[in-house]
PDB file of C-alpha atoms in Angstrom:
ATOM      1  CA  MET A   1    -243.361 -11.949 -38.178  1.00  0.00           C
ATOM      2  CA  LEU A   2    -243.614 -13.553 -41.509  1.00  0.00           C
ATOM      3  CA  ALA A   3    -247.202 -14.174 -40.998  1.00  0.00           C
ATOM      4  CA  ALA A   4    -248.098 -14.609 -44.649  1.00  0.00           C
ATOM      5  CA  VAL A   5    -246.399 -17.589 -44.738  1.00  0.00           C
ATOM      6  CA  ALA A   6    -248.476 -19.551 -42.351  1.00  0.00           C
ATOM      7  CA  VAL A   7    -251.013 -20.195 -44.959  1.00  0.00           C
ATOM      8  CA  VAL A   8    -248.828 -22.028 -47.268  1.00  0.00           C
ATOM      9  CA  ALA A   9    -248.300 -25.595 -47.651  1.00  0.00           C
ATOM     10  CA  ILE A  10    -245.582 -27.484 -49.520  1.00  0.00           C
ATOM     11  CA  VAL A  11    -245.869 -31.123 -50.487  1.00  0.00           C
ATOM     12  CA  GLY A  12    -242.402 -32.906 -50.404  1.00  0.00           C
ATOM     13  CA  CYS A  13    -241.017 -34.848 -53.159  1.00  0.00           C
ATOM     14  CA  SER A  14    -238.284 -37.887 -53.260  1.00  0.00           C
ATOM     15  CA  SER A  15    -235.041 -37.766 -55.096  1.00  0.00           C
ATOM     16  CA  ALA A  16    -235.460 -40.099 -58.097  1.00  0.00           C
ATOM     17  CA  ARG A  17    -232.930 -43.099 -58.216  1.00  0.00           C
ATOM     18  CA  GLY A  18    -231.944 -45.130 -61.321  1.00  0.00           C
ATOM     19  CA  THR A  19    -231.329 -48.950 -60.760  1.00  0.00           C
ATOM     20  CA  ASP A  20    -228.115 -49.147 -62.814  1.00  0.00           C
ATOM     21  CA  LYS A  21    -225.886 -46.662 -61.059  1.00  0.00           C
ATOM     22  CA  GLU A  22    -225.820 -44.409 -58.208  1.00  0.00           C
ATOM     23  CA  PRO A  23    -227.481 -41.131 -59.140  1.00  0.00           C
ATOM     24  CA  SER A  24    -225.335 -37.925 -59.289  1.00  0.00           C
ATOM     25  CA  LEU A  25    -225.005 -35.836 -56.203  1.00  0.00           C
ATOM     26  CA  VAL A  26    -225.943 -32.732 -58.181  1.00  0.00           C
ATOM     27  CA  PRO A  27    -228.793 -33.695 -60.596  1.00  0.00           C
ATOM     28  CA  SER A  28    -229.295 -31.335 -63.506  1.00  0.00           C
ATOM     29  CA  SER A  29    -233.104 -30.740 -62.681  1.00  0.00           C
ATOM     30  CA  VAL A  30    -235.152 -31.168 -59.636  1.00  0.00           C
ATOM     31  CA  ALA A  31    -238.992 -30.614 -59.045  1.00  0.00           C
ATOM     32  CA  ASN A  32    -240.891 -27.421 -60.202  1.00  0.00           C
ATOM     33  CA  GLY A  33    -238.609 -26.325 -62.966  1.00  0.00           C
ATOM     34  CA  LEU A  34    -235.598 -25.917 -60.783  1.00  0.00           C
ATOM     35  CA  THR A  35    -232.354 -26.636 -62.321  1.00  0.00           C
ATOM     36  CA  THR A  36    -228.781 -27.067 -60.535  1.00  0.00           C
ATOM     37  CA  ARG A  37    -225.294 -26.866 -61.741  1.00  0.00           C
ATOM     38  CA  SER A  38    -221.883 -27.112 -59.908  1.00  0.00           C
ATOM     39  CA  ALA A  39    -220.498 -23.680 -58.935  1.00  0.00           C
ATOM     40  CA  THR A  40    -217.276 -22.495 -57.319  1.00  0.00           C
ATOM     41  CA  ALA A  41    -216.807 -21.199 -53.731  1.00  0.00           C
ATOM     42  CA  PRO A  42    -217.330 -17.506 -53.439  1.00  0.00           C
ATOM     43  CA  PRO A  43    -214.414 -15.561 -52.375  1.00  0.00           C
ATOM     44  CA  GLY A  44    -213.880 -15.939 -48.655  1.00  0.00           C
ATOM     45  CA  PHE A  45    -216.495 -18.909 -48.459  1.00  0.00           C
ATOM     46  CA  ASP A  46    -214.137 -21.656 -49.258  1.00  0.00           C
ATOM     47  CA  VAL A  47    -215.255 -23.755 -46.089  1.00  0.00           C
ATOM     48  CA  PRO A  48    -213.498 -27.173 -45.989  1.00  0.00           C
ATOM     49  CA  GLY A  49    -215.949 -29.927 -47.104  1.00  0.00           C
ATOM     50  CA  ALA A  50    -218.345 -27.699 -48.916  1.00  0.00           C
ATOM     51  CA  GLN A  51    -219.550 -28.473 -52.489  1.00  0.00           C
ATOM     52  CA  TRP A  52    -220.938 -25.507 -54.038  1.00  0.00           C
ATOM     53  CA  ILE A  53    -223.932 -25.502 -56.424  1.00  0.00           C
ATOM     54  CA  SER A  54    -226.113 -22.799 -58.145  1.00  0.00           C
ATOM     55  CA  ILE A  55    -229.846 -23.473 -58.115  1.00  0.00           C
ATOM     56  CA  ASP A  56    -231.727 -21.684 -61.186  1.00  0.00           C
ATOM     57  CA  ARG A  57    -235.311 -20.961 -60.526  1.00  0.00           C
ATOM     58  CA  PRO A  58    -237.924 -20.787 -63.418  1.00  0.00           C
ATOM     59  CA  ASP A  59    -238.660 -17.105 -62.404  1.00  0.00           C
ATOM     60  CA  GLY A  60    -235.132 -15.963 -63.471  1.00  0.00           C
ATOM     61  CA  HIS A  61    -233.534 -15.911 -60.200  1.00  0.00           C
ATOM     62  CA  THR A  62    -230.443 -17.857 -58.966  1.00  0.00           C
ATOM     63  CA  GLN A  63    -229.528 -19.084 -55.267  1.00  0.00           C
ATOM     64  CA  LEU A  64    -225.930 -20.397 -54.346  1.00  0.00           C
ATOM     65  CA  ALA A  65    -225.818 -23.226 -51.759  1.00  0.00           C
ATOM     66  CA  ALA A  66    -223.237 -25.243 -50.129  1.00  0.00           C
ATOM     67  CA  ILE A  67    -223.517 -29.140 -49.583  1.00  0.00           C
ATOM     68  CA  PHE A  68    -221.866 -31.155 -46.882  1.00  0.00           C
ATOM     69  CA  VAL A  69    -221.818 -34.708 -47.599  1.00  0.00           C
ATOM     70  CA  PRO A  70    -221.257 -37.336 -44.855  1.00  0.00           C
ATOM     71  CA  ALA A  71    -218.545 -40.454 -45.551  1.00  0.00           C
ATOM     72  CA  GLY A  72    -220.111 -43.487 -46.626  1.00  0.00           C
ATOM     73  CA  PRO A  73    -222.280 -44.708 -49.672  1.00  0.00           C
ATOM     74  CA  GLY A  74    -225.656 -43.081 -48.477  1.00  0.00           C
ATOM     75  CA  PRO A  75    -228.476 -42.238 -48.950  1.00  0.00           C
ATOM     76  CA  PHE A  76    -228.216 -39.941 -46.022  1.00  0.00           C
ATOM     77  CA  PRO A  77    -231.258 -38.126 -43.914  1.00  0.00           C
ATOM     78  CA  THR A  78    -230.885 -34.601 -45.192  1.00  0.00           C
ATOM     79  CA  VAL A  79    -231.095 -30.948 -43.406  1.00  0.00           C
ATOM     80  CA  VAL A  80    -231.646 -27.754 -44.811  1.00  0.00           C
ATOM     81  CA  TYR A  81    -230.079 -24.882 -43.192  1.00  0.00           C
ATOM     82  CA  LEU A  82    -231.773 -21.498 -43.084  1.00  0.00           C
ATOM     83  CA  HIS A  83    -229.728 -18.544 -42.459  1.00  0.00           C
ATOM     84  CA  GLY A  84    -230.859 -15.326 -40.584  1.00  0.00           C
ATOM     85  CA  VAL A  85    -231.980 -11.950 -42.103  1.00  0.00           C
ATOM     86  CA  SER A  86    -228.681 -10.677 -42.715  1.00  0.00           C
ATOM     87  CA  GLY A  87    -227.496 -13.614 -44.821  1.00  0.00           C
ATOM     88  CA  LEU A  88    -225.406 -16.698 -44.897  1.00  0.00           C
ATOM     89  CA  GLY A  89    -222.097 -15.958 -42.904  1.00  0.00           C
ATOM     90  CA  ARG A  90    -218.828 -18.077 -43.111  1.00  0.00           C
ATOM     91  CA  THR A  91    -219.327 -18.559 -39.189  1.00  0.00           C
ATOM     92  CA  GLN A  92    -222.662 -20.726 -39.741  1.00  0.00           C
ATOM     93  CA  LEU A  93    -221.045 -22.593 -42.621  1.00  0.00           C
ATOM     94  CA  GLN A  94    -218.050 -23.682 -40.495  1.00  0.00           C
ATOM     95  CA  TRP A  95    -220.065 -25.681 -37.891  1.00  0.00           C
ATOM     96  CA  LEU A  96    -221.969 -27.491 -40.457  1.00  0.00           C
ATOM     97  CA  PRO A  97    -219.413 -30.237 -41.143  1.00  0.00           C
ATOM     98  CA  ARG A  98    -220.564 -31.431 -37.637  1.00  0.00           C
ATOM     99  CA  LEU A  99    -223.851 -32.372 -38.976  1.00  0.00           C
ATOM    100  CA  ALA A 100    -222.273 -34.003 -41.985  1.00  0.00           C
ATOM    101  CA  ASP A 101    -220.160 -36.078 -39.568  1.00  0.00           C
ATOM    102  CA  ALA A 102    -223.282 -37.113 -37.473  1.00  0.00           C
ATOM    103  CA  GLY A 103    -224.321 -38.787 -40.802  1.00  0.00           C
ATOM    104  CA  TYR A 104    -226.674 -35.952 -42.536  1.00  0.00           C
ATOM    105  CA  LEU A 105    -226.371 -34.362 -45.888  1.00  0.00           C
ATOM    106  CA  VAL A 106    -226.608 -30.915 -45.455  1.00  0.00           C
ATOM    107  CA  LEU A 107    -227.648 -28.060 -47.854  1.00  0.00           C
ATOM    108  CA  ALA A 108    -226.935 -24.557 -46.880  1.00  0.00           C
ATOM    109  CA  GLY A 109    -227.848 -21.851 -49.131  1.00  0.00           C
ATOM    110  CA  CYS A 110    -228.922 -18.264 -49.743  1.00  0.00           C
ATOM    111  CA  TYR A 111    -232.828 -17.695 -49.939  1.00  0.00           C
ATOM    112  CA  LEU A 112    -232.369 -13.766 -49.312  1.00  0.00           C
ATOM    113  CA  ASP A 113    -229.584 -11.675 -50.690  1.00  0.00           C
ATOM    114  CA  ALA A 114    -226.944 -10.497 -48.179  1.00  0.00           C
ATOM    115  CA  ALA A 115    -227.750  -7.357 -46.172  1.00  0.00           C
ATOM    116  CA  ASP A 116    -223.856  -6.628 -46.292  1.00  0.00           C
ATOM    117  CA  PRO A 117    -222.206  -8.443 -49.208  1.00  0.00           C
ATOM    118  CA  THR A 118    -218.955  -7.971 -47.579  1.00  0.00           C
ATOM    119  CA  ALA A 119    -219.718  -9.736 -44.561  1.00  0.00           C
ATOM    120  CA  TYR A 120    -222.191 -12.380 -45.832  1.00  0.00           C
ATOM    121  CA  LEU A 121    -222.598 -14.631 -48.700  1.00  0.00           C
ATOM    122  CA  PRO A 122    -223.187 -12.513 -51.839  1.00  0.00           C
ATOM    123  CA  CYS A 123    -226.222 -13.793 -53.829  1.00  0.00           C
ATOM    124  CA  ASP A 124    -226.489 -11.373 -56.706  1.00  0.00           C
ATOM    125  CA  GLY A 125    -229.025 -13.794 -58.507  1.00  0.00           C
ATOM    126  CA  LEU A 126    -231.710 -12.747 -56.086  1.00  0.00           C
ATOM    127  CA  PRO A 127    -233.760  -9.690 -55.538  1.00  0.00           C
ATOM    128  CA  PRO A 128    -232.544  -6.787 -52.852  1.00  0.00           C
ATOM    129  CA  ASN A 129    -232.421  -7.991 -49.363  1.00  0.00           C
ATOM    130  CA  ASP A 130    -236.119  -7.579 -48.261  1.00  0.00           C
ATOM    131  CA  PRO A 131    -237.548  -9.896 -45.297  1.00  0.00           C
ATOM    132  CA  MET A 132    -241.184  -8.302 -45.792  1.00  0.00           C
ATOM    133  CA  ASP A 133    -241.247  -9.677 -49.492  1.00  0.00           C
ATOM    134  CA  VAL A 134    -242.978 -12.814 -48.337  1.00  0.00           C
ATOM    135  CA  THR A 135    -242.968 -14.170 -52.002  1.00  0.00           C
ATOM    136  CA  ASN A 136    -239.308 -14.020 -52.499  1.00  0.00           C
ATOM    137  CA  THR A 137    -238.666 -15.797 -49.089  1.00  0.00           C
ATOM    138  CA  LEU A 138    -241.049 -18.476 -49.767  1.00  0.00           C
ATOM    139  CA  ASN A 139    -239.742 -19.015 -53.267  1.00  0.00           C
ATOM    140  CA  GLY A 140    -236.237 -19.354 -51.799  1.00  0.00           C
ATOM    141  CA  TYR A 141    -237.346 -21.576 -49.089  1.00  0.00           C
ATOM    142  CA  ASP A 142    -239.265 -24.036 -51.632  1.00  0.00           C
ATOM    143  CA  ALA A 143    -236.166 -23.902 -53.999  1.00  0.00           C
ATOM    144  CA  LEU A 144    -233.716 -25.276 -51.084  1.00  0.00           C
ATOM    145  CA  VAL A 145    -236.201 -27.973 -49.926  1.00  0.00           C
ATOM    146  CA  ARG A 146    -236.845 -29.109 -53.060  1.00  0.00           C
ATOM    147  CA  THR A 147    -233.208 -29.143 -54.118  1.00  0.00           C
ATOM    148  CA  ALA A 148    -232.529 -31.056 -50.906  1.00  0.00           C
ATOM    149  CA  HIS A 149    -234.979 -33.590 -51.613  1.00  0.00           C
ATOM    150  CA  GLY A 150    -233.357 -34.000 -55.090  1.00  0.00           C
ATOM    151  CA  LEU A 151    -229.933 -34.586 -54.192  1.00  0.00           C
ATOM    152  CA  GLY A 152    -228.443 -37.930 -55.312  1.00  0.00           C
ATOM    153  CA  ALA A 153    -227.198 -38.850 -51.987  1.00  0.00           C
ATOM    154  CA  ALA A 154    -230.539 -37.919 -50.206  1.00  0.00           C
ATOM    155  CA  ARG A 155    -232.761 -40.647 -48.477  1.00  0.00           C
ATOM    156  CA  PRO A 156    -236.223 -40.348 -49.549  1.00  0.00           C
ATOM    157  CA  GLY A 157    -238.649 -39.149 -46.985  1.00  0.00           C
ATOM    158  CA  PRO A 158    -238.599 -35.986 -44.861  1.00  0.00           C
ATOM    159  CA  VAL A 159    -235.866 -33.648 -44.356  1.00  0.00           C
ATOM    160  CA  GLY A 160    -235.064 -31.578 -41.169  1.00  0.00           C
ATOM    161  CA  ILE A 161    -234.584 -27.988 -41.237  1.00  0.00           C
ATOM    162  CA  VAL A 162    -232.232 -25.959 -38.882  1.00  0.00           C
ATOM    163  CA  GLY A 163    -233.432 -22.572 -38.937  1.00  0.00           C
ATOM    164  CA  VAL A 164    -231.571 -19.490 -37.132  1.00  0.00           C
ATOM    165  CA  SER A 165    -233.263 -16.022 -36.158  1.00  0.00           C
ATOM    166  CA  PHE A 166    -235.380 -15.007 -39.341  1.00  0.00           C
ATOM    167  CA  GLY A 167    -234.621 -18.614 -40.587  1.00  0.00           C
ATOM    168  CA  ALA A 168    -236.153 -20.019 -37.578  1.00  0.00           C
ATOM    169  CA  GLU A 169    -239.140 -17.797 -38.004  1.00  0.00           C
ATOM    170  CA  VAL A 170    -239.414 -18.909 -41.705  1.00  0.00           C
ATOM    171  CA  ALA A 171    -239.236 -22.631 -40.843  1.00  0.00           C
ATOM    172  CA  LEU A 172    -241.936 -22.321 -38.254  1.00  0.00           C
ATOM    173  CA  GLY A 173    -244.114 -20.215 -40.689  1.00  0.00           C
ATOM    174  CA  VAL A 174    -244.539 -22.769 -43.506  1.00  0.00           C
ATOM    175  CA  ALA A 175    -246.696 -26.010 -43.055  1.00  0.00           C
ATOM    176  CA  ASP A 176    -244.352 -27.899 -45.069  1.00  0.00           C
ATOM    177  CA  GLU A 177    -245.543 -31.784 -45.288  1.00  0.00           C
ATOM    178  CA  SER A 178    -241.997 -32.919 -46.440  1.00  0.00           C
ATOM    179  CA  VAL A 179    -240.371 -31.713 -43.010  1.00  0.00           C
ATOM    180  CA  GLY A 180    -239.741 -34.155 -40.411  1.00  0.00           C
ATOM    181  CA  ALA A 181    -238.107 -32.099 -37.486  1.00  0.00           C
ATOM    182  CA  ILE A 182    -237.238 -28.324 -37.154  1.00  0.00           C
ATOM    183  CA  VAL A 183    -234.579 -26.825 -34.895  1.00  0.00           C
ATOM    184  CA  ALA A 184    -235.515 -23.158 -34.380  1.00  0.00           C
ATOM    185  CA  ASP A 185    -232.520 -21.273 -32.904  1.00  0.00           C
ATOM    186  CA  SER A 186    -233.207 -17.822 -31.614  1.00  0.00           C
ATOM    187  CA  GLY A 187    -236.629 -17.276 -33.007  1.00  0.00           C
ATOM    188  CA  TYR A 188    -240.323 -18.128 -32.916  1.00  0.00           C
ATOM    189  CA  GLY A 189    -243.262 -18.418 -35.590  1.00  0.00           C
ATOM    190  CA  PRO A 190    -246.525 -16.682 -36.224  1.00  0.00           C
ATOM    191  CA  GLY A 191    -248.654 -19.237 -34.170  1.00  0.00           C
ATOM    192  CA  PRO A 192    -249.416 -22.931 -33.592  1.00  0.00           C
ATOM    193  CA  SER A 193    -251.637 -22.922 -37.001  1.00  0.00           C
ATOM    194  CA  ALA A 194    -248.751 -21.822 -39.328  1.00  0.00           C
ATOM    195  CA  VAL A 195    -246.574 -24.943 -38.766  1.00  0.00           C
ATOM    196  CA  GLY A 196    -247.272 -28.559 -39.432  1.00  0.00           C
ATOM    197  CA  ASP A 197    -246.897 -31.096 -37.197  1.00  0.00           C
ATOM    198  CA  ALA A 198    -243.001 -31.844 -37.218  1.00  0.00           C
ATOM    199  CA  PRO A 199    -241.389 -32.025 -33.902  1.00  0.00           C
ATOM    200  CA  VAL A 200    -239.749 -28.584 -32.971  1.00  0.00           C
ATOM    201  CA  LEU A 201    -236.738 -27.833 -30.898  1.00  0.00           C
ATOM    202  CA  LEU A 202    -236.606 -24.138 -29.475  1.00  0.00           C
ATOM    203  CA  LEU A 203    -232.971 -22.977 -28.497  1.00  0.00           C
ATOM    204  CA  GLY A 204    -232.132 -19.488 -27.497  1.00  0.00           C
ATOM    205  CA  LEU A 205    -230.461 -17.310 -24.963  1.00  0.00           C
ATOM    206  CA  THR A 206    -232.481 -15.828 -21.981  1.00  0.00           C
ATOM    207  CA  ASP A 207    -231.038 -12.144 -22.873  1.00  0.00           C
ATOM    208  CA  ASP A 208    -231.363 -11.943 -26.715  1.00  0.00           C
ATOM    209  CA  PRO A 209    -230.705  -8.402 -27.931  1.00  0.00           C
ATOM    210  CA  ARG A 210    -232.767  -9.245 -31.396  1.00  0.00           C
ATOM    211  CA  VAL A 211    -235.245 -11.371 -30.309  1.00  0.00           C
ATOM    212  CA  PRO A 212    -237.127 -11.066 -27.029  1.00  0.00           C
ATOM    213  CA  HIS A 213    -236.928 -14.169 -24.845  1.00  0.00           C
ATOM    214  CA  ASP A 214    -240.322 -13.689 -23.541  1.00  0.00           C
ATOM    215  CA  GLU A 215    -241.986 -13.774 -27.040  1.00  0.00           C
ATOM    216  CA  VAL A 216    -240.035 -17.163 -27.638  1.00  0.00           C
ATOM    217  CA  VAL A 217    -241.497 -18.593 -24.367  1.00  0.00           C
ATOM    218  CA  ALA A 218    -244.979 -17.372 -25.045  1.00  0.00           C
ATOM    219  CA  TYR A 219    -244.743 -19.126 -28.644  1.00  0.00           C
ATOM    220  CA  GLU A 220    -243.774 -22.458 -27.042  1.00  0.00           C
ATOM    221  CA  ALA A 221    -246.503 -22.313 -24.287  1.00  0.00           C
ATOM    222  CA  ALA A 222    -249.089 -21.252 -27.450  1.00  0.00           C
ATOM    223  CA  MET A 223    -247.630 -24.614 -29.165  1.00  0.00           C
ATOM    224  CA  VAL A 224    -248.106 -26.731 -25.869  1.00  0.00           C
ATOM    225  CA  ALA A 225    -251.613 -25.546 -25.613  1.00  0.00           C
ATOM    226  CA  ALA A 226    -252.240 -26.578 -29.201  1.00  0.00           C
ATOM    227  CA  GLY A 227    -250.899 -30.072 -28.864  1.00  0.00           C
ATOM    228  CA  LYS A 228    -247.945 -29.337 -30.897  1.00  0.00           C
ATOM    229  CA  PRO A 229    -244.789 -31.539 -30.382  1.00  0.00           C
ATOM    230  CA  ILE A 230    -242.198 -29.099 -29.088  1.00  0.00           C
ATOM    231  CA  GLU A 231    -239.256 -28.725 -26.503  1.00  0.00           C
ATOM    232  CA  SER A 232    -236.820 -26.376 -25.686  1.00  0.00           C
ATOM    233  CA  HIS A 233    -233.498 -25.392 -24.105  1.00  0.00           C
ATOM    234  CA  TYR A 234    -232.819 -21.735 -23.138  1.00  0.00           C
ATOM    235  CA  TYR A 235    -229.180 -20.730 -22.128  1.00  0.00           C
ATOM    236  CA  ALA A 236    -228.509 -18.152 -19.347  1.00  0.00           C
ATOM    237  CA  GLY A 237    -226.730 -15.059 -20.635  1.00  0.00           C
ATOM    238  CA  THR A 238    -226.523 -12.616 -23.493  1.00  0.00           C
ATOM    239  CA  GLY A 239    -226.432 -13.503 -27.135  1.00  0.00           C
ATOM    240  CA  HIS A 240    -228.069 -14.341 -30.308  1.00  0.00           C
ATOM    241  CA  VAL A 241    -228.129 -17.569 -32.058  1.00  0.00           C
ATOM    242  CA  ALA A 242    -227.078 -20.372 -29.465  1.00  0.00           C
ATOM    243  CA  THR A 243    -225.443 -22.657 -32.233  1.00  0.00           C
ATOM    244  CA  ILE A 244    -222.851 -19.518 -32.851  1.00  0.00           C
ATOM    245  CA  VAL A 245    -222.348 -17.956 -29.560  1.00  0.00           C
ATOM    246  CA  PRO A 246    -218.984 -19.208 -28.331  1.00  0.00           C
ATOM    247  CA  THR A 247    -220.071 -20.017 -24.812  1.00  0.00           C
ATOM    248  CA  THR A 248    -223.405 -22.030 -26.011  1.00  0.00           C
ATOM    249  CA  ALA A 249    -222.246 -23.351 -29.379  1.00  0.00           C
ATOM    250  CA  ASP A 250    -220.847 -26.610 -28.494  1.00  0.00           C
ATOM    251  CA  GLU A 251    -223.825 -27.866 -26.406  1.00  0.00           C
ATOM    252  CA  ALA A 252    -226.423 -26.457 -28.623  1.00  0.00           C
ATOM    253  CA  ILE A 253    -224.945 -28.107 -31.558  1.00  0.00           C
ATOM    254  CA  GLY A 254    -224.789 -31.171 -29.842  1.00  0.00           C
ATOM    255  CA  ARG A 255    -228.516 -30.825 -28.683  1.00  0.00           C
ATOM    256  CA  THR A 256    -229.483 -30.061 -32.408  1.00  0.00           C
ATOM    257  CA  ILE A 257    -227.859 -33.320 -33.533  1.00  0.00           C
ATOM    258  CA  ALA A 258    -229.489 -35.342 -30.677  1.00  0.00           C
ATOM    259  CA  PHE A 259    -232.849 -33.875 -31.924  1.00  0.00           C
ATOM    260  CA  LEU A 260    -232.309 -34.773 -35.242  1.00  0.00           C
ATOM    261  CA  GLY A 261    -231.052 -38.053 -34.683  1.00  0.00           C
ATOM    262  CA  GLN A 262    -234.182 -38.870 -32.436  1.00  0.00           C
ATOM    263  CA  HIS A 263    -236.809 -37.636 -34.958  1.00  0.00           C
ATOM    264  CA  LEU A 264    -235.082 -37.847 -38.517  1.00  0.00           C
ATOM    265  CA  LYS A 265    -232.255 -40.169 -38.502  1.00  0.00           C
ATOM    266  CA  GLU A 266    -233.794 -42.911 -36.804  1.00  0.00           C
ATOM    267  CA  ARG A 267    -237.082 -42.839 -39.043  1.00  0.00           C
TER     268      ARG A 267
END
């Protein structure tokens, strides 16, 4: 568990908007010394609808990210997608246009380098993949969230987080005041005190080979006992990450969109 993340609080920022013209989708700089620039899709990751950027951090590291923009003038409620411990996979990216079609501006980027760069998005600008490196994980999370707030088409206000596996653990381990809703797919947090007060939706399968289902259920019970706003939906069967498993993906994605609509889009 990423228990050390529990004590960190990040205060959100809103994108700056001029009065003369619509701001650029990819601003040259965002908060905390981060700079952004357009990038080309890495080989094998040219997913339809994705616009790629590089996020340059003041510590010298760089993160790659894809942006999915809804149709229309905006501004749009914004969602950050957090991948699992192995890295950001093409299969994960391929369903994110459904979030954009539902009216969400989506930012999906690496915060850990790929464990296997032949199978997941290679992020050579980051340190070697080490989920126990709490500082690097937090820096990567912070860069993605602050960049999401700063995108030109982003609606000011809270963002949503969709985290899968280790990404769910990260999302539930940061008391981030700029987050308005969390979907945690096949993962759980270190405890109720670690997360803020944003509503949480837990998704998962009852026979998960990587994340013990009884521990997810125990986490939910602890959150309920602490008075935290949380709901869940668990799918019978074997598999890991409900939004990707073929037998559950369509329903889980629809449930994710509905939850974000209730707690983020309608704000």
